[in-house]
Short mmCIF file of C-alpha atoms in Angstrom, two decimals:
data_model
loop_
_atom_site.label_atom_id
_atom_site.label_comp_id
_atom_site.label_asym_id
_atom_site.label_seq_id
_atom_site.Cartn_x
_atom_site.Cartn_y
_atom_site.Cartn_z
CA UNK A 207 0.67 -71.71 19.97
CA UNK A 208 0.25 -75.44 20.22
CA UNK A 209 -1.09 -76.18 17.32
CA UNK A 210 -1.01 -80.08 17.41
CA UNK A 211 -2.82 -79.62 21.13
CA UNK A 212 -5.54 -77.46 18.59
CA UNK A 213 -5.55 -80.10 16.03
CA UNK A 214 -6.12 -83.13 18.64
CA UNK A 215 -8.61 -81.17 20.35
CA UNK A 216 -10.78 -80.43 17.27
CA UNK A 217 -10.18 -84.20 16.16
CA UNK A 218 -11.63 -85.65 19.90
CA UNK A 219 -14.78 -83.15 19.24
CA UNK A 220 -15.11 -84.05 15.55
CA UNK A 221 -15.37 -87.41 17.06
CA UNK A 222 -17.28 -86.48 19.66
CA UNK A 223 -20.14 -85.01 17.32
CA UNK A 224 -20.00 -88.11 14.92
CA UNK A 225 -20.28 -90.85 18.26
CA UNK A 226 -23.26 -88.70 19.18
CA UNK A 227 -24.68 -88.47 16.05
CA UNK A 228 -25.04 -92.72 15.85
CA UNK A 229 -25.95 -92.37 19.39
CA UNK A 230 -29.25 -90.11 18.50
CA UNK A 231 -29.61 -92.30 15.47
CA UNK A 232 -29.67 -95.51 17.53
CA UNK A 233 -32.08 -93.94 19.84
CA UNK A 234 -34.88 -92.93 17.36
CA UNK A 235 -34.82 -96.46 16.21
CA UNK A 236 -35.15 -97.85 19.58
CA UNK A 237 -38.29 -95.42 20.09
CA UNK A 238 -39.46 -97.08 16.57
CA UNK A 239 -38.93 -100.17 17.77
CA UNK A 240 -40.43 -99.69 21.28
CA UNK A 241 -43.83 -98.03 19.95
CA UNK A 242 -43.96 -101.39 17.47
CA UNK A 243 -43.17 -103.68 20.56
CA UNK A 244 -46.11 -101.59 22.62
CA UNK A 245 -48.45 -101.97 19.50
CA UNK A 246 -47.87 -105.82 19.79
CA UNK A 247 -48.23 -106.05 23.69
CA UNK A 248 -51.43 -104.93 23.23
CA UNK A 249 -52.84 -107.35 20.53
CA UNK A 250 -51.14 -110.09 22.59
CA UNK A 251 -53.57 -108.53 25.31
CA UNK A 252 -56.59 -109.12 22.98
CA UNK A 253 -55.59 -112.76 22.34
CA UNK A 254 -55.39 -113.41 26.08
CA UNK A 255 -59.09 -112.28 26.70
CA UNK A 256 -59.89 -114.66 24.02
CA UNK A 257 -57.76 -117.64 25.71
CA UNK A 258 -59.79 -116.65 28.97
CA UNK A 259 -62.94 -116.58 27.33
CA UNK A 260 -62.39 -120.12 25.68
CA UNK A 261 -61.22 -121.78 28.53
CA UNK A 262 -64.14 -120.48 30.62
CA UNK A 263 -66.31 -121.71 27.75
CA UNK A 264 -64.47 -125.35 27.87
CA UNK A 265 -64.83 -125.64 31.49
CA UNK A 266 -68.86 -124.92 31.34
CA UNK A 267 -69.20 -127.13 28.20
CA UNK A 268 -70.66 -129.96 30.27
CA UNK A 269 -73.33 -128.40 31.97
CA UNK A 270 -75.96 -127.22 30.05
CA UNK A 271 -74.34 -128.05 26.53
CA UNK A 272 -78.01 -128.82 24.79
CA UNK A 273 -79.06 -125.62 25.23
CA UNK A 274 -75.59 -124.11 24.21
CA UNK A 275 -76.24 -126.21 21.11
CA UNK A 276 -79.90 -125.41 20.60
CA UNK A 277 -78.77 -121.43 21.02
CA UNK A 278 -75.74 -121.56 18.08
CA UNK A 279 -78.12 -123.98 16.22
CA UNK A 280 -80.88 -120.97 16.07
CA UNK A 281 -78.81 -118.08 15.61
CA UNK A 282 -79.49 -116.48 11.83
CA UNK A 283 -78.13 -113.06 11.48
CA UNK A 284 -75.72 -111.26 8.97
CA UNK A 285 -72.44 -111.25 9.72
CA UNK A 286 -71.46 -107.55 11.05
CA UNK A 287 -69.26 -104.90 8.20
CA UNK A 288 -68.71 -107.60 5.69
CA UNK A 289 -68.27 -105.08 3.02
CA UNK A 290 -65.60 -102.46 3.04
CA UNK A 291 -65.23 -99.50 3.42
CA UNK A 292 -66.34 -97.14 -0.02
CA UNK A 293 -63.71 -94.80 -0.02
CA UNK A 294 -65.60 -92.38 1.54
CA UNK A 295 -64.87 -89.86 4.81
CA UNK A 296 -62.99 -87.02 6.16
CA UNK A 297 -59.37 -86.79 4.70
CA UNK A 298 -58.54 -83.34 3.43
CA UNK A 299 -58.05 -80.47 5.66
CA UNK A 300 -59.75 -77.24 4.36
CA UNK A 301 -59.71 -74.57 6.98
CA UNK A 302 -57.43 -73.68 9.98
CA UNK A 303 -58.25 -71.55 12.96
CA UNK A 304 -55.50 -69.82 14.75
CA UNK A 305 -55.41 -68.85 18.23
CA UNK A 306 -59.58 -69.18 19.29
CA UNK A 307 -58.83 -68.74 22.58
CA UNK A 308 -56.19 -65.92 22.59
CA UNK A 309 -53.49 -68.53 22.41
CA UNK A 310 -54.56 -70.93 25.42
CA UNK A 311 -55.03 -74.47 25.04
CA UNK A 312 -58.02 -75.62 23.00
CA UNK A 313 -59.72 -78.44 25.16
CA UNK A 314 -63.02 -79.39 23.34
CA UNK A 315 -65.18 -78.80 19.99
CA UNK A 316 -68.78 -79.73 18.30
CA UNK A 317 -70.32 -78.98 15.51
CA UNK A 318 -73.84 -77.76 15.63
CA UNK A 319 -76.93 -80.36 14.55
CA UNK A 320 -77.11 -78.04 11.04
CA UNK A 321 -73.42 -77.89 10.91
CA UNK A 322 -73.42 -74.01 10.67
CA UNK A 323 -71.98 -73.13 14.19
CA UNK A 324 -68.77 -74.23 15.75
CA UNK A 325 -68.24 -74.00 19.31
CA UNK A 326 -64.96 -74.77 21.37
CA UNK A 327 -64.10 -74.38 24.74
CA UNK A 328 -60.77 -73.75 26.45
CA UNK A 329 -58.45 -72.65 29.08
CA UNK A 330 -59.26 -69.20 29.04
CA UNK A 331 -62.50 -70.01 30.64
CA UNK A 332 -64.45 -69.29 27.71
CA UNK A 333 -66.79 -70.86 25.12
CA UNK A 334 -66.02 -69.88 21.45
CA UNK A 335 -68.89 -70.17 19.20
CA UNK A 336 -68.32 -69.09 15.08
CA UNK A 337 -69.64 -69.33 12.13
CA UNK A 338 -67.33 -71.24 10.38
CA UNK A 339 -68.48 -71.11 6.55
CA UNK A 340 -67.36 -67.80 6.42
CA UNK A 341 -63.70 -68.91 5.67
CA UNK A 342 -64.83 -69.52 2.40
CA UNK A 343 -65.72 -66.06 1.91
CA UNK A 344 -63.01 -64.45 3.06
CA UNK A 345 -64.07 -63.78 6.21
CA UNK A 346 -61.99 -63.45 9.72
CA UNK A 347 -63.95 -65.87 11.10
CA UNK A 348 -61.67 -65.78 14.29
CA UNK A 349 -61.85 -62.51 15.09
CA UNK A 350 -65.89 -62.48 14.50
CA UNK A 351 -66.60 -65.47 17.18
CA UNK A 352 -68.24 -64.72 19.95
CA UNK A 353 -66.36 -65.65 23.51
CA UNK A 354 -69.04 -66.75 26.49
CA UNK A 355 -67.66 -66.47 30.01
CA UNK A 356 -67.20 -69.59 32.16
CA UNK A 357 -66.15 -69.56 35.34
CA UNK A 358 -63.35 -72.31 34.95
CA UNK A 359 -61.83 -73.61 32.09
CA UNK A 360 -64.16 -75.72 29.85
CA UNK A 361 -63.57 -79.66 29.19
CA UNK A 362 -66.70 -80.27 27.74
CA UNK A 363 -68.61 -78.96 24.88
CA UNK A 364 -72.14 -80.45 23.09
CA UNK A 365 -75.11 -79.08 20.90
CA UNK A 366 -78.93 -79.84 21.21
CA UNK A 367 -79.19 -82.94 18.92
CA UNK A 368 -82.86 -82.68 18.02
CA UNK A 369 -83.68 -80.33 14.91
CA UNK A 370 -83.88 -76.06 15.20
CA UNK A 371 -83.31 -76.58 19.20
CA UNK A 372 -80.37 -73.78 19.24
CA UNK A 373 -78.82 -74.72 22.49
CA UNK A 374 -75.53 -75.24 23.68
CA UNK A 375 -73.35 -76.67 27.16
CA UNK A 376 -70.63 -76.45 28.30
CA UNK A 377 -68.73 -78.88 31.31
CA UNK A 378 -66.23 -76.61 33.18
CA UNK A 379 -62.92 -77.74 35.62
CA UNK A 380 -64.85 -76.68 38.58
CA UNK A 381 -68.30 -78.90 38.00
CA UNK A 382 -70.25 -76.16 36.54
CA UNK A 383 -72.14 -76.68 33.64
CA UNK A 384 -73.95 -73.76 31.89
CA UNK A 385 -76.21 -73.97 29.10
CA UNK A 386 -77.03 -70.76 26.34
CA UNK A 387 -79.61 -70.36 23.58
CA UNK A 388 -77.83 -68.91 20.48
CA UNK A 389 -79.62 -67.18 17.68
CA UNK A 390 -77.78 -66.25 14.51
CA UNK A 391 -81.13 -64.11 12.94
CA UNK A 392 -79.16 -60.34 13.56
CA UNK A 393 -75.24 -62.12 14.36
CA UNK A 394 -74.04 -64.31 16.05
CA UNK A 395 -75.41 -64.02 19.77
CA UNK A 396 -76.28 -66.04 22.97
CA UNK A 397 -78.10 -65.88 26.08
CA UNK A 398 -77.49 -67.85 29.07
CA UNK A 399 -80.41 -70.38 30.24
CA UNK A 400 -80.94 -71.58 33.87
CA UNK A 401 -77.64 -69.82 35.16
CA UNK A 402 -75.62 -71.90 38.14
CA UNK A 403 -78.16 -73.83 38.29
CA UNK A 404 -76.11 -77.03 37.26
CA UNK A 405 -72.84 -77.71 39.53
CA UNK A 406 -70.89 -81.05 40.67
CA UNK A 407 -68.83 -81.52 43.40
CA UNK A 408 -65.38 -82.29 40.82
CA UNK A 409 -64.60 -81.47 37.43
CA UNK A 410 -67.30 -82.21 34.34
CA UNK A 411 -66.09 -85.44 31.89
CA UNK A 412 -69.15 -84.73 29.47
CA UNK A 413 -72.21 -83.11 28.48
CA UNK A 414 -74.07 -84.72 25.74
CA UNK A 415 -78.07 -84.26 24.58
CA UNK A 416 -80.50 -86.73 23.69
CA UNK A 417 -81.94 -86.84 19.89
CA UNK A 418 -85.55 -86.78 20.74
CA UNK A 419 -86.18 -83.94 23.34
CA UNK A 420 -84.14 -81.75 24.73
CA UNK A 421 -82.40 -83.84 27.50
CA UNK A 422 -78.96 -83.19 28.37
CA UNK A 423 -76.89 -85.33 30.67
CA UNK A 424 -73.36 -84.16 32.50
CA UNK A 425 -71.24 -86.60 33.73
CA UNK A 426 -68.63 -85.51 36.59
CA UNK A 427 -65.50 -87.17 38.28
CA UNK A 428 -68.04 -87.20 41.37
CA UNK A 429 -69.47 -90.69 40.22
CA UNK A 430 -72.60 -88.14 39.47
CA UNK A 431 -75.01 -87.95 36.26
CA UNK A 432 -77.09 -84.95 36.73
CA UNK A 433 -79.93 -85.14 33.48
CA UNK A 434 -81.50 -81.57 33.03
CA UNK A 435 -85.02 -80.79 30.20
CA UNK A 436 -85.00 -77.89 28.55
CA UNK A 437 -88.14 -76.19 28.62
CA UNK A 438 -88.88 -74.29 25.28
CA UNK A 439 -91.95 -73.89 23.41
CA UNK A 440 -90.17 -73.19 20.22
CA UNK A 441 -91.09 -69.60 19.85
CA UNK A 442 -90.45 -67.19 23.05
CA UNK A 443 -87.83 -65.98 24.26
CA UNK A 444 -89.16 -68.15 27.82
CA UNK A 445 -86.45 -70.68 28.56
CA UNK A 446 -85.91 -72.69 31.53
CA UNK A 447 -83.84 -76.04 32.89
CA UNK A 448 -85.56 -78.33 35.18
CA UNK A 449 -83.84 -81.04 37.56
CA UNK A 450 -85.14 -84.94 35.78
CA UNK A 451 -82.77 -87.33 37.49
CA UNK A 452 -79.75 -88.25 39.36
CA UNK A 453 -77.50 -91.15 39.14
CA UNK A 454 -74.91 -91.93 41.68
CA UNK A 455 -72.68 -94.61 39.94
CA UNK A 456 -69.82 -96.22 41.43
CA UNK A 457 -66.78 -94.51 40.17
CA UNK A 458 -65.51 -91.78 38.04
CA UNK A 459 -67.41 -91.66 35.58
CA UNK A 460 -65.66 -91.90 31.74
CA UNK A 461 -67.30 -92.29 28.47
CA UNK A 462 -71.37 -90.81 28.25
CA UNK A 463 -74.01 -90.82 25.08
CA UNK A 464 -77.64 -90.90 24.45
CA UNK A 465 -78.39 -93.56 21.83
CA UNK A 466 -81.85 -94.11 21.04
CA UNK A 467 -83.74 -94.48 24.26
CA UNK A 468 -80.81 -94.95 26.43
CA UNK A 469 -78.21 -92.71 28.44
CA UNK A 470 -75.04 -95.03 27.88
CA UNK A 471 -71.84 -94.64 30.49
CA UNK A 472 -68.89 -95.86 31.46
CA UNK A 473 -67.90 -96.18 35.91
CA UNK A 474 -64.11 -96.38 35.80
CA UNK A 475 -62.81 -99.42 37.97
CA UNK A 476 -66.46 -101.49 36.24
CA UNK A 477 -66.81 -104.11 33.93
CA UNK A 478 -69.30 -102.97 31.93
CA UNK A 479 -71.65 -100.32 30.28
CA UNK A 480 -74.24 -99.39 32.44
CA UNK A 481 -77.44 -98.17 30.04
CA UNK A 482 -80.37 -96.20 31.30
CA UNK A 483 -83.48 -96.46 29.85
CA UNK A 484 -84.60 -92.78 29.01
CA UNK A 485 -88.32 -93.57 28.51
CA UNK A 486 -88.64 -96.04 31.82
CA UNK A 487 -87.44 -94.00 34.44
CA UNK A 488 -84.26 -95.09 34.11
CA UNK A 489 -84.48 -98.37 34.72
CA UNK A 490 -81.26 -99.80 34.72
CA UNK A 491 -79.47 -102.49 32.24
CA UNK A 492 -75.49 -103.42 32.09
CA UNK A 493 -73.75 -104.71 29.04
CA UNK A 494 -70.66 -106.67 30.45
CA UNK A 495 -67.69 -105.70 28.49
CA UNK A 496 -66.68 -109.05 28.67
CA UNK A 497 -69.15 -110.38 26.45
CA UNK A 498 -68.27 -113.62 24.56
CA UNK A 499 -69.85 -114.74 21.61
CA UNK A 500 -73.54 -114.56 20.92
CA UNK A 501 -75.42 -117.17 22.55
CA UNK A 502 -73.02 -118.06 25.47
CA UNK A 503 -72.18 -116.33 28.27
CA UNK A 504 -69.33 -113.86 29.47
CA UNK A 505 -66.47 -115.34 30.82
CA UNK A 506 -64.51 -113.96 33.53
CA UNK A 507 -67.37 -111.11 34.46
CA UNK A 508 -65.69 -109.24 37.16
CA UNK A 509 -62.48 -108.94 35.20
CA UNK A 510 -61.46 -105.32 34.60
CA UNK A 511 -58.67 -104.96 32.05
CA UNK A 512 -59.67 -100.98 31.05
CA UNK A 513 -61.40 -98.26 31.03
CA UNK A 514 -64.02 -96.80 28.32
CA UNK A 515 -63.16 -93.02 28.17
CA UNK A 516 -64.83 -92.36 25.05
CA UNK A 517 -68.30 -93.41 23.59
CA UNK A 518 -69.59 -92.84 20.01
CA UNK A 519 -72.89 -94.26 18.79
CA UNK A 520 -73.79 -95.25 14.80
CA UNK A 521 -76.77 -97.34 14.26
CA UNK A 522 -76.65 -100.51 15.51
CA UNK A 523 -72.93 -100.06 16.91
CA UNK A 524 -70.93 -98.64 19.88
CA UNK A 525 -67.73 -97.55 19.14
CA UNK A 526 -65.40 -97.21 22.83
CA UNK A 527 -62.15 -95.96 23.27
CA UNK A 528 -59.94 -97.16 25.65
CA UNK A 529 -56.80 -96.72 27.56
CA UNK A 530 -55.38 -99.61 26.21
CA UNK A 531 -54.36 -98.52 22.65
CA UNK A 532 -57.35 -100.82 22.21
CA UNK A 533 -60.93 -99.05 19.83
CA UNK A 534 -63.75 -101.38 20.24
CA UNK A 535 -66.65 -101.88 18.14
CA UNK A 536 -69.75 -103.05 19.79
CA UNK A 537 -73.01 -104.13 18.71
CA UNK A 538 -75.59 -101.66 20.47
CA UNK A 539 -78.31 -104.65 21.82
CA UNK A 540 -76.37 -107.44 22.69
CA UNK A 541 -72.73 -106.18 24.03
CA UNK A 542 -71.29 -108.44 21.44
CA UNK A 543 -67.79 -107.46 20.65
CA UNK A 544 -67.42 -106.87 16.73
CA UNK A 545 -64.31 -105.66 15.98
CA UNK A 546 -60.88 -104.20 17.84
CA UNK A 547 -58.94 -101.67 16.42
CA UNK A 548 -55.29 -101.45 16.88
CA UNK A 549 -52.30 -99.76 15.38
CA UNK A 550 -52.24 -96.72 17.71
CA UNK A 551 -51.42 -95.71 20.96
CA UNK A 552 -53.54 -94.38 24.25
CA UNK A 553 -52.66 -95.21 27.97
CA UNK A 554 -54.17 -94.85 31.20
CA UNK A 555 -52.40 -91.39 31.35
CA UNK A 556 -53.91 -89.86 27.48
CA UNK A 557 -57.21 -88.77 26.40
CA UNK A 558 -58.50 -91.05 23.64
CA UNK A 559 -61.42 -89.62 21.27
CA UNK A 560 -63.29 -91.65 18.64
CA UNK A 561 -66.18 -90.50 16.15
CA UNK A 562 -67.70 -92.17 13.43
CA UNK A 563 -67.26 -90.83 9.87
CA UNK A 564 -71.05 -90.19 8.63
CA UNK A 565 -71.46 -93.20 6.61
CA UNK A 566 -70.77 -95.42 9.89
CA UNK A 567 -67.88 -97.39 7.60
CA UNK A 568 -65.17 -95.53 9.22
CA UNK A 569 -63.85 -94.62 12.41
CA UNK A 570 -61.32 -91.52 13.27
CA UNK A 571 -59.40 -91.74 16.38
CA UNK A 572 -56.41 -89.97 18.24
CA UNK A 573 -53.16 -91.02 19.67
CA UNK A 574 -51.51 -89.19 22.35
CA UNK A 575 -47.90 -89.36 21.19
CA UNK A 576 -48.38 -87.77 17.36
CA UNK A 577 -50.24 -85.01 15.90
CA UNK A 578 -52.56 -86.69 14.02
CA UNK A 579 -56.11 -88.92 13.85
CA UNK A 580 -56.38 -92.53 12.54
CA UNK A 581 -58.72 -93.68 10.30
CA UNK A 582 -59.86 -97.25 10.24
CA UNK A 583 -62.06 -99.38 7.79
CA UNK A 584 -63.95 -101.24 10.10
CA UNK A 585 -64.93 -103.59 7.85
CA UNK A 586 -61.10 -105.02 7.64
CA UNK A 587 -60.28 -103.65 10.80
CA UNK A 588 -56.88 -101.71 9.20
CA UNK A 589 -55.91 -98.20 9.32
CA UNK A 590 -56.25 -97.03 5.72
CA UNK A 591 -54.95 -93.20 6.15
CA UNK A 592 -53.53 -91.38 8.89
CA UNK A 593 -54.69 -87.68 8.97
CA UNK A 594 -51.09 -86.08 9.65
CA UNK A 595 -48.65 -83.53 8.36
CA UNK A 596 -51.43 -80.26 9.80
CA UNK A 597 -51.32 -80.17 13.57
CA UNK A 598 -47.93 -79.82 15.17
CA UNK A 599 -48.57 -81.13 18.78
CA UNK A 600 -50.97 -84.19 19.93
CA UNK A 601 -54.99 -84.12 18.67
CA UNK A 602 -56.66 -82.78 22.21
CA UNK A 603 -60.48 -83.36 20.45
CA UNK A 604 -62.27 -84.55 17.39
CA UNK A 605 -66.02 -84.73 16.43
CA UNK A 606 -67.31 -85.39 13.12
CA UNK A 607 -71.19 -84.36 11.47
CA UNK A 608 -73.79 -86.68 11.39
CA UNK A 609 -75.12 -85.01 8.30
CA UNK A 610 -71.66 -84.27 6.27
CA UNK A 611 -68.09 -85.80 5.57
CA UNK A 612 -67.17 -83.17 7.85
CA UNK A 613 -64.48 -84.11 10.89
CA UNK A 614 -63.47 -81.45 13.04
CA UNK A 615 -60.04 -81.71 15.15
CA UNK A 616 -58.44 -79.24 18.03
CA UNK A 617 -54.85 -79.78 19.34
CA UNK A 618 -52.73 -78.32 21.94
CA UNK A 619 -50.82 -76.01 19.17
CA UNK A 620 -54.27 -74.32 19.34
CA UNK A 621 -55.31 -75.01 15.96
CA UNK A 622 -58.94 -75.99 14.90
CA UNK A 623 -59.55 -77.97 11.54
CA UNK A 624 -61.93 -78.98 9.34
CA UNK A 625 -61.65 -81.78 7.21
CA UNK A 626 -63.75 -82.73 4.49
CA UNK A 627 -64.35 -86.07 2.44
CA UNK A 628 -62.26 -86.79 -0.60
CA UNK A 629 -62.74 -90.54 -2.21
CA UNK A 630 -59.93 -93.12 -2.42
#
């Protein structure tokens, strides 16, 4: 036996183990410091659109500087989320539910516009709709949801917004779009409404529903909005979809919402919003994203440094995602640019998702390389808590309640949670 040949051999592995052992060590903190240095790049972005915006400014200040003047001079408005934020939103996670879709990936979620109903949709080709108070109780809340077929697997999911209008869509991989009336008087059950009559020519980005009447929109990688009515008179069983409009926009199209009486997008490869006035056939407006200050005009229009793939409305504000780790907060009329919010991370090749908490002082967010949503103050433009420590893999889909602290988030370990509001 050579036991000294033994000895040196377990010495040069013993070795071994410890130089790879710095070596992984040294490695994590280059990732650390690589995710800070990528966290910088991108506010360094920000303060070159402002350089560009003041030097276009500057090189315009001759010509027509009076009425540049005369425009700051009457400008009187409150200054936009002076106060902060009061403590209040969605921080503690209260329910978790396992496997929804009979362990596929969990793609979307929305809360109903009483809150009651849950609905996500997800690569089983299925649209899972529970009651999810019943966790309270006891109940298997899981095993008691109701699964409607799809015939591809669903990106998109959105309730009726308008009061006791108990409808639901769903945007599938294939462009299909279908649309069911649920009733929860004997269970939980649903009926389909207007059946293939809704189809694009690619796969369905969104499907969102106006406030005031039962409009709902689907937006498509085609470049295509199709906007459907549903016809109810409140009491029958008598439910139909008819055709109200089609845009044909010039790209992809991104980020969708109904805010007031517009249907808000986002074209990828554009510089702006594009709104659509609900209640003038359409008429077009666009809201460069460019926008400089208020009274002065946008510098560098045409400039496209990214894309809006998320939209969230709140009042008087727009709040965008983007794929440049980059959350904007806009002011609804004017375009003007309010806040940014930084600190996380979401490329051209991630799926950003921003809601508002309810009392519009808060915004939740993902990031596409950790399991968890950030939560900024607006008002100081900080993240103040990061929801983390629950989901094991990144945050696929959030929404949150209009009418409660309540934030709901699905991830690709095929968990669904609810969070509710805790105070500071």
């Amino acid at each position: 036996m050579d036991l000294l040949g033994d000895l040196g051999t377990t010495d040069q592995l013993t070795s071994t183990r410890a130089e790879n052992a710095i070596l992984k060590d040294k490695v994590k903190k280059l990732e650390m410091k690589c995710r800070v240095l990528t966290v910088e790049n991108e506010s360094l972005k920000a303060e070159v659109e402002i350089y560009r915006k003041e030097a276009s400014l500057s090189a315009t200040s001759g010509v027509g500087s009076e009425t540049s003047k005369q425009a700051s001079l009457v400008e009187d408005h409150s200054d936009h989320f002076v106060q902060a934020g009061n403590g209040v939103y969605a921080q503690k996670k209260e329910i978790t539910l396992d496997n929804l879709h009979a362990g596929m990936n969990i793609s979307s979620c929305a809360l109903s516009n009483d809150d009651t109903i849950l609905a996500t949709g997800g690569a089983d080709k299925t649209l899972a709709l529970c009651q999810w108070g019943g966790a309270f109780s006891g109940k298997d809340v899981v095993q008691e949801a109701i699964h409607l077929e799809c015939d591809a697997p669903v990106i998109s999911v959105n309730f009726a917004a308008k009061k006791r209008q108990p409808f639901v869509a769903a945007g599938c991989m294939d462009g299909s779009v279908k649309v069911w009336k649920y009733d929860t008087y004997e269970g939980l059950t649903a009926k389909e409404v207007g059946k293939g009559m809704i189809q694009h020519k690619r796969y369905v980005r969104n499907v969102v529903w106006a406030f005031d009447e039962n409009l709902m929109a689907s937006a498509s990688a085609d470049g295509v909005i199709q906007v459907h009515r549903v016809v109810w008179d409140g009491l029958s069983e008598n439910v139909s979809l008819e055709k109200v409009e089609t845009l044909n926009l010039l790209g992809p199209v991104e980020g969708l919402c109904f805010h007031r009486e517009k249907l808000i997008c986002y074209a990828r490869g554009t510089p702006y919003l594009l709104y659509f006035d609900v209640k003038e056939n359409f008429k077009q407006s666009k809201i460069n994203l460019n926008k400089g200050q208020a009274g002065y005009a946008a510098g560098f229009d045409e400039h496209v440094s990214f894309a809006v793939m998320d939209i969230a409305a709140h009042g008087d504000y727009l709040a965008l995602a983007t794929d440049t780790s980059r959350n904007i907060i806009m002011e609804f009329e004017t375009g003007i640019q309010v806040r940014n919010l930084y600190g996380h991370k979401n490329d051209g090749f991630s799926q950003p998702k921003i809601a508002w908490s309810k009392n519009g002082q808060y915004i939740y967010g993902n990031t596409q390389e950790e399991a968890m949503v950030c939560v900024w103050d607006i008002s100081g433009s900080t993240i103040v808590q990061k929801l983390e420590n629950v989901h094991t893999q990144a945050i696929r889909d959030l929404c949150s309640s209009h009418l409660t602290d309540t934030l709901v988030t699905t991830s690709f370990d095929k968990q669904t949670n609810l969070w509710f509001a805790g105070s500071e």
